[in-house]
JSON list of C-alpha atoms in Angstrom, two decimals:
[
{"chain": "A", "resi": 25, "resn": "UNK", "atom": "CA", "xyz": [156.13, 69.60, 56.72]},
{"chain": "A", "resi": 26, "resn": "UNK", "atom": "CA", "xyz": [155.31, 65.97, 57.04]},
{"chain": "A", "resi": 27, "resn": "UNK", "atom": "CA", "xyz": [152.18, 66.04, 55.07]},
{"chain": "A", "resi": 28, "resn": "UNK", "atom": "CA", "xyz": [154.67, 67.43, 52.16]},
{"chain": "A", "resi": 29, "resn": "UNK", "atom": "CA", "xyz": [157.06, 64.48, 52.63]},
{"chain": "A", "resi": 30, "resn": "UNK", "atom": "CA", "xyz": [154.55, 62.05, 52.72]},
{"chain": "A", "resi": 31, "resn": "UNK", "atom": "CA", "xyz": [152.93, 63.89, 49.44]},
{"chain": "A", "resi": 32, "resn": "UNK", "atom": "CA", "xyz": [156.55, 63.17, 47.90]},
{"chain": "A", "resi": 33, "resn": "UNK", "atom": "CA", "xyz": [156.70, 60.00, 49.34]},
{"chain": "A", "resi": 34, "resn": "UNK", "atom": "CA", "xyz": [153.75, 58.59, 47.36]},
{"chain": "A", "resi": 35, "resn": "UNK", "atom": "CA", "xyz": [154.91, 60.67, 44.36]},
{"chain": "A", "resi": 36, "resn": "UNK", "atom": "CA", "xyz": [158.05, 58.84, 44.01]},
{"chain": "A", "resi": 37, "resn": "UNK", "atom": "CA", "xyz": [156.31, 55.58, 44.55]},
{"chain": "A", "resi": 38, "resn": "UNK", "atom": "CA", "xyz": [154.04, 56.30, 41.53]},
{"chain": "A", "resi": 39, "resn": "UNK", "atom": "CA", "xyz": [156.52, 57.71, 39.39]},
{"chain": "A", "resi": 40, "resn": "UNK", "atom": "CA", "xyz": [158.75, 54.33, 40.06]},
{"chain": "A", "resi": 41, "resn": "UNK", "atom": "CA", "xyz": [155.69, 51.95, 39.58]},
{"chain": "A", "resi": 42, "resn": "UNK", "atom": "CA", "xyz": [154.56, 53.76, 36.23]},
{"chain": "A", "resi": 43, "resn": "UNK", "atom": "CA", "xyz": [158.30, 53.71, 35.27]},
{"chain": "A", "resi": 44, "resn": "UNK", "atom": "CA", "xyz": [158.67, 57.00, 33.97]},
{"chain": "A", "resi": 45, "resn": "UNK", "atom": "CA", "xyz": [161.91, 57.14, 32.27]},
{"chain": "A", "resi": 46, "resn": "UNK", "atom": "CA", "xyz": [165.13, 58.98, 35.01]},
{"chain": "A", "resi": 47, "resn": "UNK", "atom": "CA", "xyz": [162.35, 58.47, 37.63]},
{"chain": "A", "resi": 48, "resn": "UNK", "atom": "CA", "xyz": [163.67, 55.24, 39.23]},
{"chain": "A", "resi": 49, "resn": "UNK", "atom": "CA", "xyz": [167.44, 57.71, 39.23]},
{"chain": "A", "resi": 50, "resn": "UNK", "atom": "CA", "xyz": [165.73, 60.00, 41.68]},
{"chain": "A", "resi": 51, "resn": "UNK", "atom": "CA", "xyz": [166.96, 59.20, 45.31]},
{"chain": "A", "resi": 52, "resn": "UNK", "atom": "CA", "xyz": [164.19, 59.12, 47.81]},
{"chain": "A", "resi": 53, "resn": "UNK", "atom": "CA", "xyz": [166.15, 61.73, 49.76]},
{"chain": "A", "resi": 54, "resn": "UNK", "atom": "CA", "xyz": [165.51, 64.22, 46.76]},
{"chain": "A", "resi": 55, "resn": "UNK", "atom": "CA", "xyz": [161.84, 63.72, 46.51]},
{"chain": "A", "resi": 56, "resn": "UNK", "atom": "CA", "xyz": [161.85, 64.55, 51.14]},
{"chain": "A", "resi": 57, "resn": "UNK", "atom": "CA", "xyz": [164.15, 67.13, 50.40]},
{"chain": "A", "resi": 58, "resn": "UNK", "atom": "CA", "xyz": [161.26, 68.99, 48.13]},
{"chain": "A", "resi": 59, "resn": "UNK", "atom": "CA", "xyz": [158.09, 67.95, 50.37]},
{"chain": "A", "resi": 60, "resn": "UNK", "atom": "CA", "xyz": [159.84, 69.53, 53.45]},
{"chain": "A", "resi": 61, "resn": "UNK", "atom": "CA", "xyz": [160.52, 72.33, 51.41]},
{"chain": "A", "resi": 62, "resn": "UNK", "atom": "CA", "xyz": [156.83, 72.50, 50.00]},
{"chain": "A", "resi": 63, "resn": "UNK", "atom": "CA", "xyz": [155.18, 72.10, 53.19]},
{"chain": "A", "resi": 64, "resn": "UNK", "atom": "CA", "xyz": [157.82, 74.66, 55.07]},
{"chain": "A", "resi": 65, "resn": "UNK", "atom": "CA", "xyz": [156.57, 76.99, 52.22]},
{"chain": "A", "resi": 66, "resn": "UNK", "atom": "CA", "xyz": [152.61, 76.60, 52.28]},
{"chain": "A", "resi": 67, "resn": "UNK", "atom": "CA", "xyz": [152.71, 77.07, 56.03]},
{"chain": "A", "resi": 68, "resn": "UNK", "atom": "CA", "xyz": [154.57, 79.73, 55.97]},
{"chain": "A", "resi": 69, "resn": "UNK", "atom": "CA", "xyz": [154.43, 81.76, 52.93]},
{"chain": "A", "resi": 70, "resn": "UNK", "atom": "CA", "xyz": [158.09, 81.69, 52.64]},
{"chain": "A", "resi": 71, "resn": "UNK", "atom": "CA", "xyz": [159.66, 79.37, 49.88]},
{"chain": "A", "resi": 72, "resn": "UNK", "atom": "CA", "xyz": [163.06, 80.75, 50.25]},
{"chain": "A", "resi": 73, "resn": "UNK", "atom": "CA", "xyz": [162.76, 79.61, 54.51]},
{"chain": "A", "resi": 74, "resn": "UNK", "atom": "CA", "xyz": [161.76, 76.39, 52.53]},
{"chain": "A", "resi": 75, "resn": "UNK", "atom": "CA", "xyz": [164.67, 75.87, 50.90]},
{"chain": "A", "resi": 76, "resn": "UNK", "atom": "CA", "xyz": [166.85, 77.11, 54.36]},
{"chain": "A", "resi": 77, "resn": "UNK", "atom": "CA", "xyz": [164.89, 74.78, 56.33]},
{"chain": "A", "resi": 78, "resn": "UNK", "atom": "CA", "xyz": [165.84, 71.97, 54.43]},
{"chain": "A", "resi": 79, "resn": "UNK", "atom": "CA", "xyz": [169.34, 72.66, 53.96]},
{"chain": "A", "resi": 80, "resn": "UNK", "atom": "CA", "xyz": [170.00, 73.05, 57.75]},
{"chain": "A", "resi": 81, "resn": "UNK", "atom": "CA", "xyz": [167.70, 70.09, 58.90]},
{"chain": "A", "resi": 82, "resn": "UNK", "atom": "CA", "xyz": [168.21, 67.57, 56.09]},
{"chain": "A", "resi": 83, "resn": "UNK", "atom": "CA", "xyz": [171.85, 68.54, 54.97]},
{"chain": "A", "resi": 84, "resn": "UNK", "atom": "CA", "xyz": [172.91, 67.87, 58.79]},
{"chain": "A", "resi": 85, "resn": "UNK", "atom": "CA", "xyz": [171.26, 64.38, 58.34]},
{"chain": "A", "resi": 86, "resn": "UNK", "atom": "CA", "xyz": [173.25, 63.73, 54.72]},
{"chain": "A", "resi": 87, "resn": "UNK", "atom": "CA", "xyz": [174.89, 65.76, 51.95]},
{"chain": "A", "resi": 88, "resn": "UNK", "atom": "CA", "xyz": [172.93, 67.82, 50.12]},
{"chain": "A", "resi": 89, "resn": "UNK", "atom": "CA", "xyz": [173.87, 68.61, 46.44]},
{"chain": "A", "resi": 90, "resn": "UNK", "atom": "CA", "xyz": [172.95, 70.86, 43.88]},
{"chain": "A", "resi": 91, "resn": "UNK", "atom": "CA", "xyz": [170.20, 68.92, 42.42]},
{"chain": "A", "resi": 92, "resn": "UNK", "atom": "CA", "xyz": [168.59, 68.32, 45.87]},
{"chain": "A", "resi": 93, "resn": "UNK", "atom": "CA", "xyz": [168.51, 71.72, 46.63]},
{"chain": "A", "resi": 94, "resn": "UNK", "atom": "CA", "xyz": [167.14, 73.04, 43.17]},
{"chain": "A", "resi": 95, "resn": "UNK", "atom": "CA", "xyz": [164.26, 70.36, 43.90]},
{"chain": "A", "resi": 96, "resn": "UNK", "atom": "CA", "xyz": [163.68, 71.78, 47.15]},
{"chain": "A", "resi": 97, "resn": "UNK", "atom": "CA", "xyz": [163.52, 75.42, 45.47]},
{"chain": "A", "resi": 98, "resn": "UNK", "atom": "CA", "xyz": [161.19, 74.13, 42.89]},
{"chain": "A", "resi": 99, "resn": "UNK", "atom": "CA", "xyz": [158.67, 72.63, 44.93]},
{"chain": "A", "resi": 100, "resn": "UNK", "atom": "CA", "xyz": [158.42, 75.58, 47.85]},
{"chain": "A", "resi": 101, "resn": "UNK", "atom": "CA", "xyz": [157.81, 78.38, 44.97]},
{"chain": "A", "resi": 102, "resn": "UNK", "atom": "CA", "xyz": [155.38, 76.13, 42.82]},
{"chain": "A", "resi": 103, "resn": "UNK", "atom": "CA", "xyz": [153.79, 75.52, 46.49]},
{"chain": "A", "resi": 104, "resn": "UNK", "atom": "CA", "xyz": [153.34, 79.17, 47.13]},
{"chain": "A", "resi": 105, "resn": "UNK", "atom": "CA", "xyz": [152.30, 79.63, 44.09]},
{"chain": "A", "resi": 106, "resn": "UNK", "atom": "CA", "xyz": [149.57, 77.02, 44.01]},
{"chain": "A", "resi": 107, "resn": "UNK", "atom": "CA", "xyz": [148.46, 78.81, 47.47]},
{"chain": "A", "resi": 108, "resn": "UNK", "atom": "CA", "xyz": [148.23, 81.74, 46.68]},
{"chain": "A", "resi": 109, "resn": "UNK", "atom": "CA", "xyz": [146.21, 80.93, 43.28]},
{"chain": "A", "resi": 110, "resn": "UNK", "atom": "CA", "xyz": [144.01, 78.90, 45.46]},
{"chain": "A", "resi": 111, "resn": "UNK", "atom": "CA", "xyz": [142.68, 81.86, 47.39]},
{"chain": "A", "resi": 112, "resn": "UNK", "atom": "CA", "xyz": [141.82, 79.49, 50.01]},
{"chain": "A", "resi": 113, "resn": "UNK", "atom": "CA", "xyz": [141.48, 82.12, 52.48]},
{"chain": "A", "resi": 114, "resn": "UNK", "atom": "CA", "xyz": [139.97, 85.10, 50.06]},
{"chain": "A", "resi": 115, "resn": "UNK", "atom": "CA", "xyz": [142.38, 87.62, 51.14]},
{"chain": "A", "resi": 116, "resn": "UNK", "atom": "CA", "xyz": [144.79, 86.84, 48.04]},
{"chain": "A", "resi": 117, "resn": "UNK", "atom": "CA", "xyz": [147.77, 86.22, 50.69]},
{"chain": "A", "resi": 118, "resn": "UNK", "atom": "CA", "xyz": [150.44, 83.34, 50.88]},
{"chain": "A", "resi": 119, "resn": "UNK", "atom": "CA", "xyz": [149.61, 81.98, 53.92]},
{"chain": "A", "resi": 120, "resn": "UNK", "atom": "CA", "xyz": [146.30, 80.28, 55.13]},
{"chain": "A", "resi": 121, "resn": "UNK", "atom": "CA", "xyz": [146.44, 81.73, 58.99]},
{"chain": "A", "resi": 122, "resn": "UNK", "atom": "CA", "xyz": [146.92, 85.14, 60.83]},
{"chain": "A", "resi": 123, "resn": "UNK", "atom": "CA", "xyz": [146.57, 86.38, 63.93]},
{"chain": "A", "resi": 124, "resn": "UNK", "atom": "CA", "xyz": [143.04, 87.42, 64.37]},
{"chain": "A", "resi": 125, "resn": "UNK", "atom": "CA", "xyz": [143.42, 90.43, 67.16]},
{"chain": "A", "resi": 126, "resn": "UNK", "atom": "CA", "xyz": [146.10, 93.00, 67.38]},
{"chain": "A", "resi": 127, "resn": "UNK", "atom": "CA", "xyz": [149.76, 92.08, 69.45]},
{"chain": "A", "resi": 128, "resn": "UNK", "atom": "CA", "xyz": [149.81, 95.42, 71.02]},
{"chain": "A", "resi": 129, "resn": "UNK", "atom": "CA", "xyz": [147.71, 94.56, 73.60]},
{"chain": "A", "resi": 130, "resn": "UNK", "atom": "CA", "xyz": [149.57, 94.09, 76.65]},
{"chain": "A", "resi": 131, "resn": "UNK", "atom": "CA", "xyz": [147.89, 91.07, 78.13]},
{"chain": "A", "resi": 132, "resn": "UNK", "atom": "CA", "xyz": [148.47, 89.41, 74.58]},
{"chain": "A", "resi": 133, "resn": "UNK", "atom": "CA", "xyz": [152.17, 89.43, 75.27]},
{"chain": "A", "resi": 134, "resn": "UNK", "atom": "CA", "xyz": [154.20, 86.62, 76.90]}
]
């Protein structure tokens, strides 16, 4: 999740020092709200927990509007997206980990 922030962090700072026009408009909260979002979603494999992750965590902080939140969505199904084109992993799945033995063993459980 931070590495997504940060990602958006420096992506805002380019877009304001190239001075794409309706770039300097974008609140800095917008561009966290969609790194959190991204990097909720390529851990995970789940865009739409993404998107619920930042409205619980980051709307508590501040209010959240509609444009915030479509960013969000946006970023965390282009990010899944991306991973899963990647094939990082070779198994063609969303996410990048698994568990590696089975959970039915009883000394496995907590």
């Amino acid at each position: 999740i931070h590495i997504g922030v940060c990602w958006a962090g420096a992506l805002a700072r380019i877009i304001r020092c190239l001075r794409i026009p309706g770039g300097s408009a974008l609140p800095l909260h917008d561009f966290a709200c969609a790194g959190a979002a991204a990097g909720v979603a390529t851990a995970f494999g789940a865009p739409l927990g993404g998107v619920l992750f930042v409205a619980e965590e980051l709307g508590s902080v501040r209010a959240l509007g509609r444009r915030s939140l479509l960013f969000a969505f946006t970023a965390a199904v282009s990010a899944s997206f991306l991973v899963k084109h990647m094939n990082l992993s070779g198994a063609n799945r969303l996410t990048l980990f698994s568990l590696a033995t089975s959970t039915h063993n009883p000394r496995k459980e907590w």
